[in-house]
Structures are given as structure tokens and as C-alpha cells.
Short mmCIF file of C-alpha atoms and ligand atoms in Angstrom, two decimals:
data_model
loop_
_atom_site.label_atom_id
_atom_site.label_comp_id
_atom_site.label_asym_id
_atom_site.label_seq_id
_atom_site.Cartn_x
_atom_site.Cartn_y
_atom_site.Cartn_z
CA UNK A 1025 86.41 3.11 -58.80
CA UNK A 1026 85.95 4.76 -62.19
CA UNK A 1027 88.96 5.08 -64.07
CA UNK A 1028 91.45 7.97 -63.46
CA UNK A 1029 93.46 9.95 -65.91
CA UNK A 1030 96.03 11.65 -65.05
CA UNK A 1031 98.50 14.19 -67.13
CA UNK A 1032 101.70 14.66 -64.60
CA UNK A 1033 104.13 12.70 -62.83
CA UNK A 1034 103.40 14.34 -59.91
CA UNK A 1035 99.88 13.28 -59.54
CA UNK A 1036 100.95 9.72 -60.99
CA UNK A 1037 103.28 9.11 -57.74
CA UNK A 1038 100.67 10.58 -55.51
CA UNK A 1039 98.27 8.19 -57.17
CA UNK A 1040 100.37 5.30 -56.86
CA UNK A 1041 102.16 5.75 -53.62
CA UNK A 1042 101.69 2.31 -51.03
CA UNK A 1043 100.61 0.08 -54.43
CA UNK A 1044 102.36 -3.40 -53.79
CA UNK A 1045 102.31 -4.66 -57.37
CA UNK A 1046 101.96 -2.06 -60.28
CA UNK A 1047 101.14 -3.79 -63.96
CA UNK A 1048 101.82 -0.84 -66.69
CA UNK A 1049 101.20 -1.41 -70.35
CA UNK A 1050 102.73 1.45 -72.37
CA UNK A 1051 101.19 2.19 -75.29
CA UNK A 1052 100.84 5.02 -77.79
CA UNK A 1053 96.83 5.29 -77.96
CA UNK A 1054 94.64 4.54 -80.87
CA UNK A 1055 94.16 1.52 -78.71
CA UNK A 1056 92.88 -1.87 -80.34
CA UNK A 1057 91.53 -5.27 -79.13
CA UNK A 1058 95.55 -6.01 -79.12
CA UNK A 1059 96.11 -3.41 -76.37
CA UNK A 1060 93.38 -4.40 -74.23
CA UNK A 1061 94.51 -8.15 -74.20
CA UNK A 1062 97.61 -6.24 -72.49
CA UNK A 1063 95.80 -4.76 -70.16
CA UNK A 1064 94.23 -8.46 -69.57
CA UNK A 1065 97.54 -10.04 -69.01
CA UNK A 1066 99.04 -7.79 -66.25
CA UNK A 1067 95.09 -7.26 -64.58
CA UNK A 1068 95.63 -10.65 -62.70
CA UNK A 1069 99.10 -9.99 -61.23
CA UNK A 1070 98.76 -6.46 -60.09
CA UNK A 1071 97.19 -4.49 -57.32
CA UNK A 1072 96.70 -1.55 -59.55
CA UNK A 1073 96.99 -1.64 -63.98
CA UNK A 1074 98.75 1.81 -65.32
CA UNK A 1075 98.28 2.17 -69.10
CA UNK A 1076 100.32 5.12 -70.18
CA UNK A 1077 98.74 6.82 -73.82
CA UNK A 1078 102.33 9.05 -75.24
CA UNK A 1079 103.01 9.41 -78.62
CA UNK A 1080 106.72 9.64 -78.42
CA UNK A 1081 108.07 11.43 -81.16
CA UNK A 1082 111.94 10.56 -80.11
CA UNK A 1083 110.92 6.87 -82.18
CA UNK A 1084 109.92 8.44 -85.18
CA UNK A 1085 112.14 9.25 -88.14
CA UNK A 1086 111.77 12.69 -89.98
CA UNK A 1087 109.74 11.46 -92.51
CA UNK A 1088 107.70 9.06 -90.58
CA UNK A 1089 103.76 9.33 -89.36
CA UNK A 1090 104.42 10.97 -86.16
CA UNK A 1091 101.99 14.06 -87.24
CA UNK A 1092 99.40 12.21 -88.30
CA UNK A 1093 99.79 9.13 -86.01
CA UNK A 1094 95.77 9.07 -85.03
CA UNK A 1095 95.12 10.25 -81.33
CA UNK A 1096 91.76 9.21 -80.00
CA UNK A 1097 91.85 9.66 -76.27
CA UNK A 1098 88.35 9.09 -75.58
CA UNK A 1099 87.56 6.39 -77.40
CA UNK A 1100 90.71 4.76 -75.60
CA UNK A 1101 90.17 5.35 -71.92
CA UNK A 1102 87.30 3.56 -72.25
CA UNK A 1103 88.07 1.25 -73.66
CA UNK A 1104 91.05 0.85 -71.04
CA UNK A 1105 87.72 1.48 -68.24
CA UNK A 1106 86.38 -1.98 -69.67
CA UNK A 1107 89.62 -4.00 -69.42
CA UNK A 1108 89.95 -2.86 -65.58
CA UNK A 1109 92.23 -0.23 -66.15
CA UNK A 1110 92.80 1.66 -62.98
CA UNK A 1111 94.63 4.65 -64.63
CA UNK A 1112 95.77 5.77 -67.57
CA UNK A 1113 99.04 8.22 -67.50
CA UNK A 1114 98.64 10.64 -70.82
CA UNK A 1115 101.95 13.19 -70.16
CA UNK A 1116 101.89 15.68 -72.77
CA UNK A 1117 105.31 16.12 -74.30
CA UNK A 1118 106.82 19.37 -71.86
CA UNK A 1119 105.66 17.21 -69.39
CA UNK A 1120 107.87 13.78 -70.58
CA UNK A 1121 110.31 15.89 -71.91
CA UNK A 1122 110.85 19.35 -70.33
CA UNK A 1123 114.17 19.82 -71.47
CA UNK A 1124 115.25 18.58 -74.86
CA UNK A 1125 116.29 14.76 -74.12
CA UNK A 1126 120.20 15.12 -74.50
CA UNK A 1127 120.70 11.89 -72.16
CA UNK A 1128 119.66 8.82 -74.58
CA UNK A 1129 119.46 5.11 -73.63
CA UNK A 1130 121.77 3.14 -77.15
CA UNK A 1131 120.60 -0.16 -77.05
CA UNK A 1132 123.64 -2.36 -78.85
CA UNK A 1133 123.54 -1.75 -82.09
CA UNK A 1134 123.96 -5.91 -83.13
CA UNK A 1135 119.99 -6.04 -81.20
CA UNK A 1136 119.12 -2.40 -82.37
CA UNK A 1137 120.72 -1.48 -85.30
CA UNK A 1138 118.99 -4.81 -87.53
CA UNK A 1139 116.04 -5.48 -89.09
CA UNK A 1140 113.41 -2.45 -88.21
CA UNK A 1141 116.71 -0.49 -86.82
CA UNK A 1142 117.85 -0.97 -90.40
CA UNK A 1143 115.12 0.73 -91.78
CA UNK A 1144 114.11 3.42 -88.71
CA UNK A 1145 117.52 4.25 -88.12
CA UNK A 1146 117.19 5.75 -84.50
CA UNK A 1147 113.95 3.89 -83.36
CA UNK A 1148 115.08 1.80 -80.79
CA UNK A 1149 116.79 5.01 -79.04
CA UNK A 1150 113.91 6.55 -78.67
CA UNK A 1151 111.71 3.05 -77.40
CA UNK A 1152 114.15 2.44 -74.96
CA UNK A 1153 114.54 5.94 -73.53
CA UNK A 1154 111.37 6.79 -73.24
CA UNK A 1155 110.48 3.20 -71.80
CA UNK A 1156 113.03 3.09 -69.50
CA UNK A 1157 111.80 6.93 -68.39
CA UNK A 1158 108.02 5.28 -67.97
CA UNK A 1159 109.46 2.51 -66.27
CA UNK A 1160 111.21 5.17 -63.81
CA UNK A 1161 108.12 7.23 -63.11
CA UNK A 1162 105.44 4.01 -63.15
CA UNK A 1163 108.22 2.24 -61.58
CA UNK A 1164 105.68 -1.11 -62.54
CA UNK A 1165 106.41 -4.79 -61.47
CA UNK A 1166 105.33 -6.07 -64.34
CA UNK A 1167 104.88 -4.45 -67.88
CA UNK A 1168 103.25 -6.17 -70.98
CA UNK A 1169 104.58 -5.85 -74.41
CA UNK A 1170 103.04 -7.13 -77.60
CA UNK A 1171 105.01 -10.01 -79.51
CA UNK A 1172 104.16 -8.37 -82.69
CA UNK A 1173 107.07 -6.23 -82.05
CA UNK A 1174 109.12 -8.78 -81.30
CA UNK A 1175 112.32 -6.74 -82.46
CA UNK A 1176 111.26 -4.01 -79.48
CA UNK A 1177 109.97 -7.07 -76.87
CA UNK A 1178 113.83 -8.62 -77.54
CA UNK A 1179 115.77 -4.89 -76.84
CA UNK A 1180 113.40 -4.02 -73.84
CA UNK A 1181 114.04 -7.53 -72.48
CA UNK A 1182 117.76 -7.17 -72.50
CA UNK A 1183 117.47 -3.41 -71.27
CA UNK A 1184 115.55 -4.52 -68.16
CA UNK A 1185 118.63 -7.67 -67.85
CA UNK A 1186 120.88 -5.12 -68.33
CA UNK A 1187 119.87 -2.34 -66.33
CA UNK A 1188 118.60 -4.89 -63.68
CA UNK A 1189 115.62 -2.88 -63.51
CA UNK A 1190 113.29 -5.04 -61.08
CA UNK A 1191 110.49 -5.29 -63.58
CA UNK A 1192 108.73 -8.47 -64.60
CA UNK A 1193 108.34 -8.56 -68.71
CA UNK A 1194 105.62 -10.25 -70.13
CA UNK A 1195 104.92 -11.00 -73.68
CA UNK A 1196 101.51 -10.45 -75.34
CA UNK A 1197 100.62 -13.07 -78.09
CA UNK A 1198 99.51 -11.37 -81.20
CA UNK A 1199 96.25 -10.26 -81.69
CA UNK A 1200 94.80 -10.43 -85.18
CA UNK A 1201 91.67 -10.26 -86.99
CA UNK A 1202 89.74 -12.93 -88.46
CA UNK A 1203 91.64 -13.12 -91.54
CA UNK A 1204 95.20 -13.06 -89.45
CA UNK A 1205 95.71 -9.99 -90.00
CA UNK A 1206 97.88 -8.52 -87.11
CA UNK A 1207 95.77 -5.52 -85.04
CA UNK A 1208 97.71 -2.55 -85.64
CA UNK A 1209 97.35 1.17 -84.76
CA UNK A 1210 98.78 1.56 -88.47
CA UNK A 1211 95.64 -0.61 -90.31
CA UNK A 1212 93.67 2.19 -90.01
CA UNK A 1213 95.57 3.80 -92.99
CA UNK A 1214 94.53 1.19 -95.05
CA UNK A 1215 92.14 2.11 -98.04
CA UNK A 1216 89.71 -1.10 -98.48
CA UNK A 1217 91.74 -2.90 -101.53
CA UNK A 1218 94.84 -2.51 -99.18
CA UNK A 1219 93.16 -3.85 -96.11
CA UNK A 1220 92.05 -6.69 -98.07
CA UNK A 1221 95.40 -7.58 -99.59
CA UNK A 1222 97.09 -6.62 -96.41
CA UNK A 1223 96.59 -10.34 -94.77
CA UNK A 1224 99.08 -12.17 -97.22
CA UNK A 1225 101.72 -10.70 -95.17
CA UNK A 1226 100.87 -13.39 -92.21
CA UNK A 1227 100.13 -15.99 -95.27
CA UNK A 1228 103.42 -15.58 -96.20
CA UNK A 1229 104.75 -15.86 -92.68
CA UNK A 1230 103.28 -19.52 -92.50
CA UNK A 1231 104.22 -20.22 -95.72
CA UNK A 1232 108.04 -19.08 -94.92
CA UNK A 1233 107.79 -21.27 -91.69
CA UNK A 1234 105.76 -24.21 -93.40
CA UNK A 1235 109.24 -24.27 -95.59
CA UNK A 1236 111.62 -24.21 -93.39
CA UNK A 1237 110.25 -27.11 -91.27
CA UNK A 1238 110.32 -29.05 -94.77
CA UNK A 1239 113.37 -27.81 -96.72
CA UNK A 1240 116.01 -27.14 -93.58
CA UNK A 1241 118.03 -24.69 -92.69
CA UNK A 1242 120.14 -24.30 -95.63
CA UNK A 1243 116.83 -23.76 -97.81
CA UNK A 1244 116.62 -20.03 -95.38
CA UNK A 1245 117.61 -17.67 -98.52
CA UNK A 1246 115.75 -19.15 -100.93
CA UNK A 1247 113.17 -19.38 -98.99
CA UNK A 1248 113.67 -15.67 -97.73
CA UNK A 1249 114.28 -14.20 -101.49
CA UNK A 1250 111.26 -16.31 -102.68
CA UNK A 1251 109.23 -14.56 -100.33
CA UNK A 1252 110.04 -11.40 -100.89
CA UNK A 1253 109.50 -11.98 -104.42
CA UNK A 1254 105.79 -12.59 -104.12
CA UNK A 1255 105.35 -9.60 -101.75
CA UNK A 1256 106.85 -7.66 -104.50
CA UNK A 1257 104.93 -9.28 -107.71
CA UNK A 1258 101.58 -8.28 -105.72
CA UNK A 1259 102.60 -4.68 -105.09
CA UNK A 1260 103.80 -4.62 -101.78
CA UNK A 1261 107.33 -2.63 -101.08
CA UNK A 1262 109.06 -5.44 -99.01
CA UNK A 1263 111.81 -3.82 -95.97
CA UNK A 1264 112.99 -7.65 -94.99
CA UNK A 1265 111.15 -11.10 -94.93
CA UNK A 1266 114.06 -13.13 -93.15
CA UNK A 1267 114.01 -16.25 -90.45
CA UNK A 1268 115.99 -15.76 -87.51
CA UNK A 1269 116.36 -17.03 -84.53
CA UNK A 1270 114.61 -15.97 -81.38
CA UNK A 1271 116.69 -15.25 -78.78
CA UNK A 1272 118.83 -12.27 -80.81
CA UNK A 1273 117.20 -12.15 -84.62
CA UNK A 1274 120.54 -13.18 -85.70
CA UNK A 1275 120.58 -15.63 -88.48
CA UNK A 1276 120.35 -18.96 -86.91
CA UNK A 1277 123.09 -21.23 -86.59
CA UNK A 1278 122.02 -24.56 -85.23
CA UNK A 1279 118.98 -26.69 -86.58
CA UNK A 1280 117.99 -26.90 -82.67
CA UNK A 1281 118.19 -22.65 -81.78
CA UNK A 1282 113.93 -21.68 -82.01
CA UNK A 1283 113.19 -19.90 -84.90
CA UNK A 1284 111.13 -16.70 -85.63
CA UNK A 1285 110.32 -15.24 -88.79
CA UNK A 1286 109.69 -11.86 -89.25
CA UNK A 1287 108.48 -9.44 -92.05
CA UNK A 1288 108.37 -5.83 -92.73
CA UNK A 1289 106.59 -4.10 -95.95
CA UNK A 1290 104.95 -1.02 -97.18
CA UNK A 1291 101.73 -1.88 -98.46
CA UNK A 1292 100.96 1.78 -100.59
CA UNK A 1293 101.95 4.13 -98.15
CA UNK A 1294 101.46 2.05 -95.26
CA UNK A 1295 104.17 -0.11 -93.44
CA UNK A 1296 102.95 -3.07 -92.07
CA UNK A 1297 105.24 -5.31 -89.71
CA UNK A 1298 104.39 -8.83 -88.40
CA UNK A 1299 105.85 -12.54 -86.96
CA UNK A 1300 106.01 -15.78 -86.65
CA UNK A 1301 107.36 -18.16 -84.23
CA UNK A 1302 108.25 -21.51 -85.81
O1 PAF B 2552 104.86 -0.22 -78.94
C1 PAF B 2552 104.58 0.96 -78.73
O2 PAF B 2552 103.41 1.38 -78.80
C2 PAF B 2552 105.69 1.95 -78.41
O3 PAF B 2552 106.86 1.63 -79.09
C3 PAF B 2552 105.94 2.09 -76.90
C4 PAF B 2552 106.44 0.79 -76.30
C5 PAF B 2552 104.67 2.53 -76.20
C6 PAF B 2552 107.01 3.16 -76.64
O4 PAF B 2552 106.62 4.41 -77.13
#
């Protein structure tokens, strides 16, 4: 069956009706290798794969990229069409939001309020509504978020524990490029000197986890304003380089609670987040 695309949420029910086992992978287009290993993931466990394309403009700040985030629909159904995609679900925005959205889903602000919430005040109101709105009209078994937003993978899992939505979350390893750079929608901004330089950011990440296995726990701010410090010294505009641990990015407490570390920076004009489980 060639792959269908379809605009409303009326013809996405109609499509969907008698599925047993819907996999969705939400995305906002500009699809990369990254997205299609997504796509891979759920493939296996569901009768029929939704990708949904929406550039949600609820998750970006006022002076963020939402204008010119790129948009490159054909190019990425199919590629979705070679990853066994069955549809893809590309709402405009009167048809996701009709009616300004006045109801909002807060995530807590200890989960949402850190870290990228600390520097895109208001982003993780706008994932979580408009995920939790997907989730209502896929209405998906299973749905496959990227660990490279590990921040968003952590709210969205609580949401769904929250909410006791009956949806199966599964985490996407990272896909990077041969230098470990992490795919991103966002490297396409990159002029050639910044997509060379943009790698240390991962180096860094090992390096950051490399010390903390050595030096301890107590070594964390050192270690954390060291980093940052070498970002800075090669040009980049560090937001946080910190080691936390997993289950709630809060700073870890315990030797024994599994660690994450986690970096945000502006490389020119370009902000460039990545991770590292340690
Ligand atoms: O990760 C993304 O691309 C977006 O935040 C998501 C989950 C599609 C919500 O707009």
C-alpha cells in the first residue's frame, strides 16, 4: 500500500478505525536518519506506523526559529515511504488548533521549568499539549521519542504516568553522524566551520562522563564549570553543561542513582543540544 497522507482528523480516524496496535512517531518534519530509526522502532510492534509532520508553534519562544524552521514535506514522506510508514498526519495549524489553545497541559515546573525550560521558558507547555492532543487524535499504543531530548522523553514519560494515558513510550537511542555529531533538524543551519566545530559538544559529553567515573561525585562542579569553560574559550555560547541524574535531571544525590549528562549551547546562531548517559 503506498503511503497515505492525510491533512484532517477526520480522515485520520476514518483511516485508522479497527487498527489493533497503532505506533505514532511525532515529529516536526525536516526528517533525518534519526527520525526514520523512529519509525524503525515502533514498525515491529504495530499493525499500522502514524508519523505526524506539525510544526507547533505553541513550543517556540518569540524570538525563536519557528519562521524559518525548514519544512520539506516531500523529501520527508518519502523518506517515511522507505521506513514502512503507513501514514503520515500533516494538520495544518486551523486544523490542530481551530480556536486559539486557551486549555494548556503545565507539566511541573521542578521536570519543566529546568535545564531547556530554563532557557525556552514555555517549551514544555507547548510539547506536552500538543503531544498529548496527537496522542488523543492518533490515540497510538506505542509512540517513539528520541533520547536526544531527553529533557522532553523524561516530561512526556511522566505525562503519560500521570495522565494514565494507555500508551507504550519508547526511547530512541541517538542517532549521530560519523563524527558523533547528534542528527538534528537544527544542523542544517550550520555554515561549514560551524558544522565542523559543532562535534566537540559530544567530545565534551564523554569527556564530562570520562571524569566523573574517575574524580566522583563531589568533582560534578568542577567538572561542570570546566566544561563550560572550554565550550566558551572555542566560541561556543554555552546554556548549561551539568550531570544529573536520570530519572528527574535533578542533581544527583547518591553515587549509585544513573547518571546523564546533558549540554546545551549556541554555536553562532545556532543552538545545539545533546546527552550522555554515564
Ligand atoms: O521533538 C519534536 O520534534 C517535537 O518537540 C514534538 C515531540 C514533535 C512535539 O512538537
Amino acid at each position: 500500500m503506498p503511503i497515505r497522507v492525510l491533512h484532517t482528523i477526520a480522515e485520520l480516524r476514518a483511516e485508522l478505525k479497527g487498527q489493533p496496535a497503532v505506533g505514532f512517531v511525532p515529529t516536526m518534519g525536516n526528517l533525518h536518519q534519526g527520525h526514520l530509526d523512529l519509525v524503525k522502532i515502533v514498525r515491529p510492534r504495530a499493525s499500522a506506523v502514524v508519523a505526524s509532520i506539525f510544526v507547533n508553534r505553541l513550543q517556540f519562544g518569540p524570538n525563536e526559529d519557528f519562521d524559518r524552521y525548514p519544512r520539506t514535506m516531500e523529501a520527508d514522506v518519502r523518506a517515511l515511504d522507505s521506513v514502512g510508514c503507513d501514514v503520515v498526519f500533516a494538520p495544518d495549524e486551523r486544523e490542530l488548533y481551530p480556536l486559539a489553545q486557551g486549555y494548556k497541559l503545565h507539566p511541573p515546573a521542578e521536570l519543566a521549568d529546568i535545564l531547556e525550560g530554563q532557557f525556552r521558558p514555555g517549551f514544555f507547555v507547548g510539547v506536552a499539549t500538543v503531544v498529548l492532543k496527537l496522542f488523543n487524535i492518533v490515540q497510538p499504543h506505542a509512540a517513539a521519542f528520541g533520547q536526544k531530548d531527553y529533557q522532553q522523553l523524561m516530561v512526556i514519560r511522566h505525562m503519560v504516568a500521570q495522565m494514565a494515558l494507555p500508551i507504550e513510550i519508547i526511547p530512541g537511542p541517538t542517532t549521530r553522524a560519523d563524527d558523533g555529531l547528534a542528527l538534528s533538524s537544527r544542523n542544517g543551519y550550520l555554515g561549514p566551520d560551524e558544522r565542523a566545530e559543532a562535534p566537540q559538544l559530544y567530545a565534551l559529553l564523554r569527556r564530562m562522563a570520562e571524569r566523573v567515573k574517575a574524580e566522583g561525585l563531589g568533582a560534578v562542579p568542577l567538572i561542570e564549570a570546566d566544561a563550560a569553560a572550554s565550550l566558551a574559550a572555542r566560541g561556543w555560547k554555552p546554556d548549561y553543561l551539568t550531570i544529573r541524574r536520570r530519572a528527574d535531571l535533578k542533581p544527583a544525590a547518591s553515587p549509585h542513582e544513573p547518571l546523564v549528562a546533558l549540554a546545551a549551547a549556541k554555536l553562532g546562531s545556532t543552538r545545539l543540544i545533546d546527552n550522555l548517559e554515564i
